[in-house]
PDB file of C-alpha atoms in Angstrom:
ATOM      1  CA  ALA C  26      92.849 -41.394  67.552  1.00 75.00           C
ATOM      2  CA  GLN C  27      93.181 -42.073  71.241  1.00 83.00           C
ATOM      3  CA  SER C  28      91.403 -40.454  74.163  1.00 90.00           C
ATOM      4  CA  VAL C  29      90.443 -40.982  77.774  1.00 93.00           C
ATOM      5  CA  THR C  30      87.336 -39.882  79.648  1.00 96.00           C
ATOM      6  CA  GLN C  31      87.441 -39.407  83.369  1.00 96.00           C
ATOM      7  CA  LEU C  32      83.875 -39.785  84.481  1.00 95.00           C
ATOM      8  CA  ASP C  33      84.082 -37.696  87.651  1.00 95.00           C
ATOM      9  CA  SER C  34      85.684 -34.294  87.931  1.00 96.00           C
ATOM     10  CA  HIS C  35      85.542 -34.405  91.720  1.00 97.00           C
ATOM     11  CA  VAL C  36      85.355 -37.281  94.209  1.00 98.00           C
ATOM     12  CA  SER C  37      85.078 -36.917  97.966  1.00 98.00           C
ATOM     13  CA  VAL C  38      85.657 -39.789 100.392  1.00 98.00           C
ATOM     14  CA  SER C  39      86.166 -40.140 104.114  1.00 98.00           C
ATOM     15  CA  GLU C  40      89.533 -41.199 105.414  1.00 97.00           C
ATOM     16  CA  GLY C  41      89.696 -44.990 105.716  1.00 97.00           C
ATOM     17  CA  THR C  42      87.008 -45.648 103.080  1.00 98.00           C
ATOM     18  CA  PRO C  43      87.609 -47.059  99.582  1.00 98.00           C
ATOM     19  CA  VAL C  44      88.547 -44.891  96.630  1.00 98.00           C
ATOM     20  CA  LEU C  45      87.245 -45.396  93.084  1.00 98.00           C
ATOM     21  CA  LEU C  46      88.281 -43.067  90.271  1.00 98.00           C
ATOM     22  CA  ARG C  47      86.744 -43.999  86.934  1.00 98.00           C
ATOM     23  CA  CYS C  48      88.360 -43.852  83.513  1.00 97.00           C
ATOM     24  CA  ASN C  49      87.245 -45.043  80.095  1.00 97.00           C
ATOM     25  CA  TYR C  50      89.559 -45.061  77.118  1.00 94.00           C
ATOM     26  CA  SER C  51      89.200 -45.024  73.364  1.00 90.00           C
ATOM     27  CA  SER C  52      91.963 -46.343  71.157  1.00 82.00           C
ATOM     28  CA  SER C  53      92.250 -47.846  67.707  1.00 74.00           C
ATOM     29  CA  TYR C  54      95.226 -49.913  68.772  1.00 77.00           C
ATOM     30  CA  SER C  55      96.356 -51.724  71.886  1.00 77.00           C
ATOM     31  CA  PRO C  56      96.945 -48.946  74.372  1.00 84.00           C
ATOM     32  CA  SER C  57      99.286 -48.391  77.229  1.00 87.00           C
ATOM     33  CA  LEU C  58      97.388 -46.854  80.128  1.00 91.00           C
ATOM     34  CA  PHE C  59      98.685 -44.888  83.064  1.00 92.00           C
ATOM     35  CA  TRP C  60      97.493 -43.093  86.138  1.00 96.00           C
ATOM     36  CA  TYR C  61      99.415 -40.004  87.209  1.00 95.00           C
ATOM     37  CA  VAL C  62      98.908 -37.977  90.401  1.00 96.00           C
ATOM     38  CA  GLN C  63      99.531 -34.256  90.748  1.00 94.00           C
ATOM     39  CA  HIS C  64      99.890 -32.723  94.192  1.00 92.00           C
ATOM     40  CA  PRO C  65      99.796 -28.928  94.524  1.00 84.00           C
ATOM     41  CA  ASN C  66     103.129 -27.358  93.610  1.00 77.00           C
ATOM     42  CA  LYS C  67     104.602 -30.726  92.698  1.00 82.00           C
ATOM     43  CA  GLY C  68     105.298 -32.443  89.426  1.00 85.00           C
ATOM     44  CA  LEU C  69     103.197 -35.209  87.943  1.00 91.00           C
ATOM     45  CA  GLN C  70     104.073 -38.568  89.454  1.00 93.00           C
ATOM     46  CA  LEU C  71     103.380 -41.964  87.916  1.00 92.00           C
ATOM     47  CA  LEU C  72     101.141 -44.125  90.109  1.00 95.00           C
ATOM     48  CA  LEU C  73     100.944 -47.194  87.872  1.00 93.00           C
ATOM     49  CA  LYS C  74     100.946 -48.344  84.262  1.00 90.00           C
ATOM     50  CA  TYR C  75      99.398 -51.065  82.108  1.00 89.00           C
ATOM     51  CA  THR C  76     101.354 -52.214  79.076  1.00 81.00           C
ATOM     52  CA  SER C  77      99.612 -55.432  77.941  1.00 75.00           C
ATOM     53  CA  ALA C  78     100.941 -57.691  80.671  1.00 74.00           C
ATOM     54  CA  ALA C  79      98.792 -58.476  83.737  1.00 83.00           C
ATOM     55  CA  THR C  80      95.384 -56.801  83.605  1.00 89.00           C
ATOM     56  CA  LEU C  81      95.422 -56.030  87.334  1.00 94.00           C
ATOM     57  CA  VAL C  82      98.170 -53.514  87.935  1.00 94.00           C
ATOM     58  CA  LYS C  83      99.513 -52.573  91.334  1.00 95.00           C
ATOM     59  CA  GLY C  84     101.054 -49.176  91.864  1.00 95.00           C
ATOM     60  CA  ILE C  85     102.568 -47.066  94.576  1.00 95.00           C
ATOM     61  CA  ASN C  86     100.865 -46.033  97.816  1.00 94.00           C
ATOM     62  CA  GLY C  87      98.389 -48.926  97.746  1.00 96.00           C
ATOM     63  CA  PHE C  88      96.684 -47.957  94.475  1.00 97.00           C
ATOM     64  CA  GLU C  89      95.746 -50.466  91.823  1.00 97.00           C
ATOM     65  CA  ALA C  90      93.859 -50.473  88.532  1.00 97.00           C
ATOM     66  CA  GLU C  91      92.269 -53.136  86.378  1.00 95.00           C
ATOM     67  CA  PHE C  92      92.342 -53.067  82.600  1.00 93.00           C
ATOM     68  CA  LYS C  93      88.999 -54.304  81.215  1.00 93.00           C
ATOM     69  CA  LYS C  94      89.087 -54.444  77.444  1.00 90.00           C
ATOM     70  CA  SER C  95      85.408 -55.428  77.122  1.00 91.00           C
ATOM     71  CA  GLU C  96      84.401 -52.316  79.037  1.00 93.00           C
ATOM     72  CA  THR C  97      87.240 -50.116  77.734  1.00 93.00           C
ATOM     73  CA  SER C  98      87.860 -49.113  81.320  1.00 95.00           C
ATOM     74  CA  PHE C  99      90.871 -48.591  83.558  1.00 96.00           C
ATOM     75  CA  HIS C 100      89.463 -47.571  86.928  1.00 98.00           C
ATOM     76  CA  LEU C 101      91.775 -46.662  89.810  1.00 98.00           C
ATOM     77  CA  THR C 102      91.050 -48.047  93.270  1.00 98.00           C
ATOM     78  CA  LYS C 103      92.468 -48.020  96.762  1.00 98.00           C
ATOM     79  CA  PRO C 104      90.989 -49.961  99.690  1.00 98.00           C
ATOM     80  CA  SER C 105      91.465 -47.261 102.298  1.00 97.00           C
ATOM     81  CA  ALA C 106      91.951 -43.546 101.644  1.00 98.00           C
ATOM     82  CA  HIS C 107      94.508 -41.488 103.509  1.00 97.00           C
ATOM     83  CA  MET C 108      94.541 -37.743 103.928  1.00 96.00           C
ATOM     84  CA  SER C 109      97.761 -37.586 101.917  1.00 95.00           C
ATOM     85  CA  ASP C 110      95.907 -39.040  98.890  1.00 97.00           C
ATOM     86  CA  ALA C 111      94.104 -35.734  98.316  1.00 97.00           C
ATOM     87  CA  ALA C 112      95.323 -34.566  94.901  1.00 97.00           C
ATOM     88  CA  GLU C 113      94.454 -34.392  91.201  1.00 97.00           C
ATOM     89  CA  TYR C 114      94.530 -37.726  89.372  1.00 98.00           C
ATOM     90  CA  PHE C 115      94.940 -38.116  85.630  1.00 97.00           C
ATOM     91  CA  CYS C 116      94.149 -41.137  83.511  1.00 96.00           C
ATOM     92  CA  VAL C 117      96.492 -41.238  80.518  1.00 93.00           C
ATOM     93  CA  VAL C 118      96.687 -43.271  77.312  1.00 90.00           C
ATOM     94  CA  SER C 119      99.554 -43.851  74.925  1.00 85.00           C
ATOM     95  CA  ILE C 120      99.883 -45.918  71.794  1.00 74.00           C
ATOM     96  CA  ALA C 121     102.865 -48.162  71.118  1.00 62.00           C
ATOM     97  CA  GLY C 122     105.163 -46.652  68.540  1.00 61.00           C
ATOM     98  CA  THR C 123     104.237 -43.065  69.302  1.00 61.00           C
ATOM     99  CA  ALA C 124     107.401 -42.411  71.261  1.00 59.00           C
ATOM    100  CA  SER C 125     105.530 -42.410  74.555  1.00 65.00           C
ATOM    101  CA  LYS C 126     103.420 -39.356  73.641  1.00 78.00           C
ATOM    102  CA  LEU C 127     100.723 -39.128  76.287  1.00 87.00           C
ATOM    103  CA  THR C 128      97.072 -38.140  75.999  1.00 90.00           C
ATOM    104  CA  PHE C 129      95.644 -37.009  79.326  1.00 94.00           C
ATOM    105  CA  GLY C 130      92.121 -37.010  80.670  1.00 95.00           C
ATOM    106  CA  THR C 131      90.715 -33.871  82.253  1.00 95.00           C
ATOM    107  CA  GLY C 132      91.503 -35.063  85.757  1.00 96.00           C
ATOM    108  CA  THR C 133      89.646 -36.058  88.908  1.00 97.00           C
ATOM    109  CA  ARG C 134      90.176 -34.073  92.060  1.00 97.00           C
ATOM    110  CA  LEU C 135      90.150 -36.392  95.086  1.00 98.00           C
ATOM    111  CA  GLN C 136      89.138 -34.861  98.375  1.00 97.00           C
ATOM    112  CA  VAL C 137      89.662 -36.854 101.586  1.00 97.00           C
ATOM    113  CA  THR C 138      87.768 -35.785 104.687  1.00 96.00           C
ATOM    114  CA  LEU C 139      88.128 -36.791 108.314  1.00 92.00           C
TER     115      LEU C 139
ATOM    116  CA  ASP I  12     118.396 -33.979  92.590  1.00 54.00           C
ATOM    117  CA  THR I  13     118.462 -36.019  89.393  1.00 75.00           C
ATOM    118  CA  GLY I  14     114.904 -35.372  88.241  1.00 92.00           C
ATOM    119  CA  VAL I  15     113.620 -33.128  85.465  1.00 95.00           C
ATOM    120  CA  SER I  16     114.153 -29.473  86.324  1.00 96.00           C
ATOM    121  CA  GLN I  17     112.479 -26.443  84.822  1.00 97.00           C
ATOM    122  CA  ASP I  18     113.366 -22.787  85.047  1.00 97.00           C
ATOM    123  CA  PRO I  19     111.823 -20.432  85.940  1.00 97.00           C
ATOM    124  CA  ARG I  20     109.050 -21.828  88.110  1.00 95.00           C
ATOM    125  CA  HIS I  21     106.937 -18.736  87.632  1.00 97.00           C
ATOM    126  CA  LYS I  22     106.932 -16.030  84.980  1.00 98.00           C
ATOM    127  CA  ILE I  23     104.727 -12.950  84.738  1.00 98.00           C
ATOM    128  CA  THR I  24     105.012 -11.011  81.516  1.00 98.00           C
ATOM    129  CA  LYS I  25     103.191  -8.271  79.693  1.00 98.00           C
ATOM    130  CA  ARG I  26     101.233  -9.071  76.575  1.00 98.00           C
ATOM    131  CA  GLY I  27     103.417  -8.788  73.498  1.00 98.00           C
ATOM    132  CA  GLN I  28     106.662  -9.673  75.246  1.00 98.00           C
ATOM    133  CA  ASN I  29     108.772 -12.713  74.434  1.00 98.00           C
ATOM    134  CA  VAL I  30     109.494 -15.372  77.040  1.00 98.00           C
ATOM    135  CA  THR I  31     111.827 -18.358  77.139  1.00 98.00           C
ATOM    136  CA  PHE I  32     111.647 -21.387  79.406  1.00 98.00           C
ATOM    137  CA  ARG I  33     114.328 -23.972  80.021  1.00 98.00           C
ATOM    138  CA  CYS I  34     114.089 -27.679  80.747  1.00 98.00           C
ATOM    139  CA  ASP I  35     116.897 -29.959  81.915  1.00 97.00           C
ATOM    140  CA  PRO I  36     115.881 -33.599  81.490  1.00 96.00           C
ATOM    141  CA  ILE I  37     117.198 -36.617  83.332  1.00 94.00           C
ATOM    142  CA  SER I  38     120.688 -36.998  81.919  1.00 91.00           C
ATOM    143  CA  GLU I  39     120.420 -40.422  80.286  1.00 86.00           C
ATOM    144  CA  HIS I  40     117.006 -39.765  78.715  1.00 90.00           C
ATOM    145  CA  ASN I  41     117.069 -39.126  74.994  1.00 89.00           C
ATOM    146  CA  ARG I  42     113.386 -38.199  74.645  1.00 90.00           C
ATOM    147  CA  LEU I  43     112.096 -34.833  75.798  1.00 93.00           C
ATOM    148  CA  TYR I  44     108.522 -33.560  75.679  1.00 94.00           C
ATOM    149  CA  TRP I  45     106.722 -30.268  76.231  1.00 96.00           C
ATOM    150  CA  TYR I  46     103.139 -30.153  77.434  1.00 96.00           C
ATOM    151  CA  ARG I  47     100.805 -27.280  78.300  1.00 96.00           C
ATOM    152  CA  GLN I  48      98.264 -27.416  81.105  1.00 95.00           C
ATOM    153  CA  THR I  49      95.524 -24.836  81.525  1.00 94.00           C
ATOM    154  CA  LEU I  50      93.396 -24.458  84.618  1.00 89.00           C
ATOM    155  CA  GLY I  51      91.058 -27.390  85.170  1.00 86.00           C
ATOM    156  CA  GLN I  52      92.418 -29.384  82.255  1.00 90.00           C
ATOM    157  CA  GLY I  53      94.872 -32.196  81.778  1.00 93.00           C
ATOM    158  CA  PRO I  54      98.216 -31.515  80.116  1.00 94.00           C
ATOM    159  CA  GLU I  55      98.186 -31.317  76.308  1.00 94.00           C
ATOM    160  CA  PHE I  56     101.080 -32.453  74.131  1.00 92.00           C
ATOM    161  CA  LEU I  57     102.989 -29.684  72.363  1.00 94.00           C
ATOM    162  CA  THR I  58     106.152 -31.201  70.922  1.00 94.00           C
ATOM    163  CA  TYR I  59     108.836 -33.814  71.435  1.00 91.00           C
ATOM    164  CA  PHE I  60     112.504 -34.359  70.715  1.00 92.00           C
ATOM    165  CA  GLN I  61     114.545 -37.468  70.262  1.00 90.00           C
ATOM    166  CA  ASN I  62     118.062 -36.314  71.024  1.00 91.00           C
ATOM    167  CA  GLU I  63     118.388 -32.996  69.172  1.00 93.00           C
ATOM    168  CA  ALA I  64     115.779 -33.756  66.518  1.00 92.00           C
ATOM    169  CA  GLN I  65     112.298 -32.289  66.917  1.00 92.00           C
ATOM    170  CA  LEU I  66     110.173 -35.151  65.602  1.00 88.00           C
ATOM    171  CA  GLU I  67     106.632 -34.016  66.202  1.00 88.00           C
ATOM    172  CA  LYS I  68     104.736 -30.775  66.809  1.00 90.00           C
ATOM    173  CA  SER I  69     101.117 -30.433  67.851  1.00 90.00           C
ATOM    174  CA  ARG I  70      98.823 -28.102  65.954  1.00 88.00           C
ATOM    175  CA  LEU I  71      98.560 -26.308  69.302  1.00 84.00           C
ATOM    176  CA  LEU I  72     102.075 -25.039  68.698  1.00 86.00           C
ATOM    177  CA  SER I  73     101.438 -21.879  66.703  1.00 89.00           C
ATOM    178  CA  ASP I  74     104.095 -19.981  64.756  1.00 93.00           C
ATOM    179  CA  ARG I  75     104.774 -17.881  67.844  1.00 96.00           C
ATOM    180  CA  PHE I  76     106.102 -20.939  69.654  1.00 96.00           C
ATOM    181  CA  SER I  77     109.500 -22.461  69.007  1.00 96.00           C
ATOM    182  CA  ALA I  78     111.369 -25.194  70.824  1.00 97.00           C
ATOM    183  CA  GLU I  79     114.967 -26.263  70.551  1.00 96.00           C
ATOM    184  CA  ARG I  80     117.234 -28.912  71.974  1.00 96.00           C
ATOM    185  CA  PRO I  81     120.551 -27.941  70.431  1.00 91.00           C
ATOM    186  CA  LYS I  82     122.865 -30.564  71.868  1.00 87.00           C
ATOM    187  CA  GLY I  83     120.350 -33.202  72.773  1.00 86.00           C
ATOM    188  CA  SER I  84     120.501 -32.258  76.429  1.00 91.00           C
ATOM    189  CA  PHE I  85     118.525 -29.261  77.765  1.00 96.00           C
ATOM    190  CA  SER I  86     115.661 -27.730  75.824  1.00 97.00           C
ATOM    191  CA  THR I  87     114.173 -24.268  75.534  1.00 98.00           C
ATOM    192  CA  LEU I  88     110.641 -23.235  74.688  1.00 98.00           C
ATOM    193  CA  GLU I  89     110.192 -19.673  73.434  1.00 97.00           C
ATOM    194  CA  ILE I  90     106.916 -17.851  73.030  1.00 97.00           C
ATOM    195  CA  GLN I  91     107.017 -14.676  70.956  1.00 97.00           C
ATOM    196  CA  ARG I  92     104.502 -11.834  71.221  1.00 97.00           C
ATOM    197  CA  THR I  93     102.738 -13.445  74.158  1.00 98.00           C
ATOM    198  CA  GLU I  94      98.943 -13.305  74.393  1.00 97.00           C
ATOM    199  CA  GLN I  95      96.704 -13.692  77.419  1.00 96.00           C
ATOM    200  CA  GLY I  96      95.614 -17.069  76.089  1.00 95.00           C
ATOM    201  CA  ASP I  97      99.178 -18.301  76.512  1.00 97.00           C
ATOM    202  CA  SER I  98      98.756 -18.189  80.290  1.00 97.00           C
ATOM    203  CA  ALA I  99      99.213 -21.771  81.454  1.00 97.00           C
ATOM    204  CA  MET I 100     101.553 -24.211  83.133  1.00 96.00           C
ATOM    205  CA  TYR I 101     104.241 -25.435  80.742  1.00 97.00           C
ATOM    206  CA  LEU I 102     105.451 -28.910  81.635  1.00 96.00           C
ATOM    207  CA  CYS I 103     108.543 -30.682  80.474  1.00 96.00           C
ATOM    208  CA  ALA I 104     109.023 -34.447  80.629  1.00 94.00           C
ATOM    209  CA  SER I 105     111.740 -36.871  79.624  1.00 92.00           C
ATOM    210  CA  SER I 106     111.865 -40.583  79.023  1.00 89.00           C
ATOM    211  CA  PRO I 107     114.489 -43.144  78.062  1.00 85.00           C
ATOM    212  CA  HIS I 108     114.662 -44.733  74.628  1.00 72.00           C
ATOM    213  CA  SER I 109     112.511 -47.806  74.059  1.00 68.00           C
ATOM    214  CA  PHE I 110     114.391 -50.513  72.199  1.00 59.00           C
ATOM    215  CA  ASP I 111     111.279 -52.555  71.406  1.00 57.00           C
ATOM    216  CA  GLY I 112     108.998 -49.737  70.291  1.00 56.00           C
ATOM    217  CA  GLY I 113     107.037 -49.880  73.491  1.00 59.00           C
ATOM    218  CA  ASN I 114     106.280 -46.995  75.758  1.00 62.00           C
ATOM    219  CA  THR I 115     108.581 -46.030  78.561  1.00 72.00           C
ATOM    220  CA  GLU I 116     107.713 -43.986  81.631  1.00 81.00           C
ATOM    221  CA  ALA I 117     107.795 -40.219  81.276  1.00 87.00           C
ATOM    222  CA  PHE I 118     109.185 -38.229  84.183  1.00 90.00           C
ATOM    223  CA  PHE I 119     107.793 -34.739  84.625  1.00 93.00           C
ATOM    224  CA  GLY I 120     109.287 -31.531  85.937  1.00 94.00           C
ATOM    225  CA  GLN I 121     107.347 -29.203  88.219  1.00 93.00           C
ATOM    226  CA  GLY I 122     106.510 -26.881  85.386  1.00 95.00           C
ATOM    227  CA  THR I 123     106.772 -23.193  84.603  1.00 97.00           C
ATOM    228  CA  ARG I 124     103.634 -21.208  85.340  1.00 96.00           C
ATOM    229  CA  LEU I 125     103.229 -18.378  82.830  1.00 98.00           C
ATOM    230  CA  THR I 126     100.896 -15.462  83.485  1.00 98.00           C
ATOM    231  CA  VAL I 127     100.404 -12.938  80.697  1.00 98.00           C
ATOM    232  CA  VAL I 128      98.943  -9.644  81.881  1.00 97.00           C
TER     233      VAL I 128
END
């Protein structure tokens, strides 16, 4: 079975400060890992994905994540938060050969304050 | 707009009524998925199609739920005899075929929000 645990349900940062959203995964096989973002009244959008190539993955809007097998983690970071980053973020795992079926975490709501 | 589209965006229905949602995937994508998202939770997998074949159904999909993709293009999700517990956001996603068995990106629609009163 595969699963992801998002360690924080809510994170608040000031604009211009770093962002860290934590995710741990559990998988019996080599996983593909994703981060999706969900803005209010908008569809889920892919931020970045890890599929067994480089362990440091760069995504859109300045986000990046590092796959650490020894820690079973895939934390999402951004050096400097922007007000437009306020949204719900989902860490997602998928197993090769499962036709891209996704298992989502419970989400982390990112709040960005002035 | 060439993304995944869902209709309607919102649906309010009385308990016991039947409802049907439609999803139009990105045209060249042969895989189509339905997910359900309840308040404060991440989306949960319901079912998926490869072309017109429904290849997997979650145990979350009770007998009151049925999904079709008759010509391998658009899909419908029907809920019969709705219950208050069916209130949720129903998300559709599509992805292209993977020729090496790997995972390809899933593109999501904006969802249909169902409220059962």
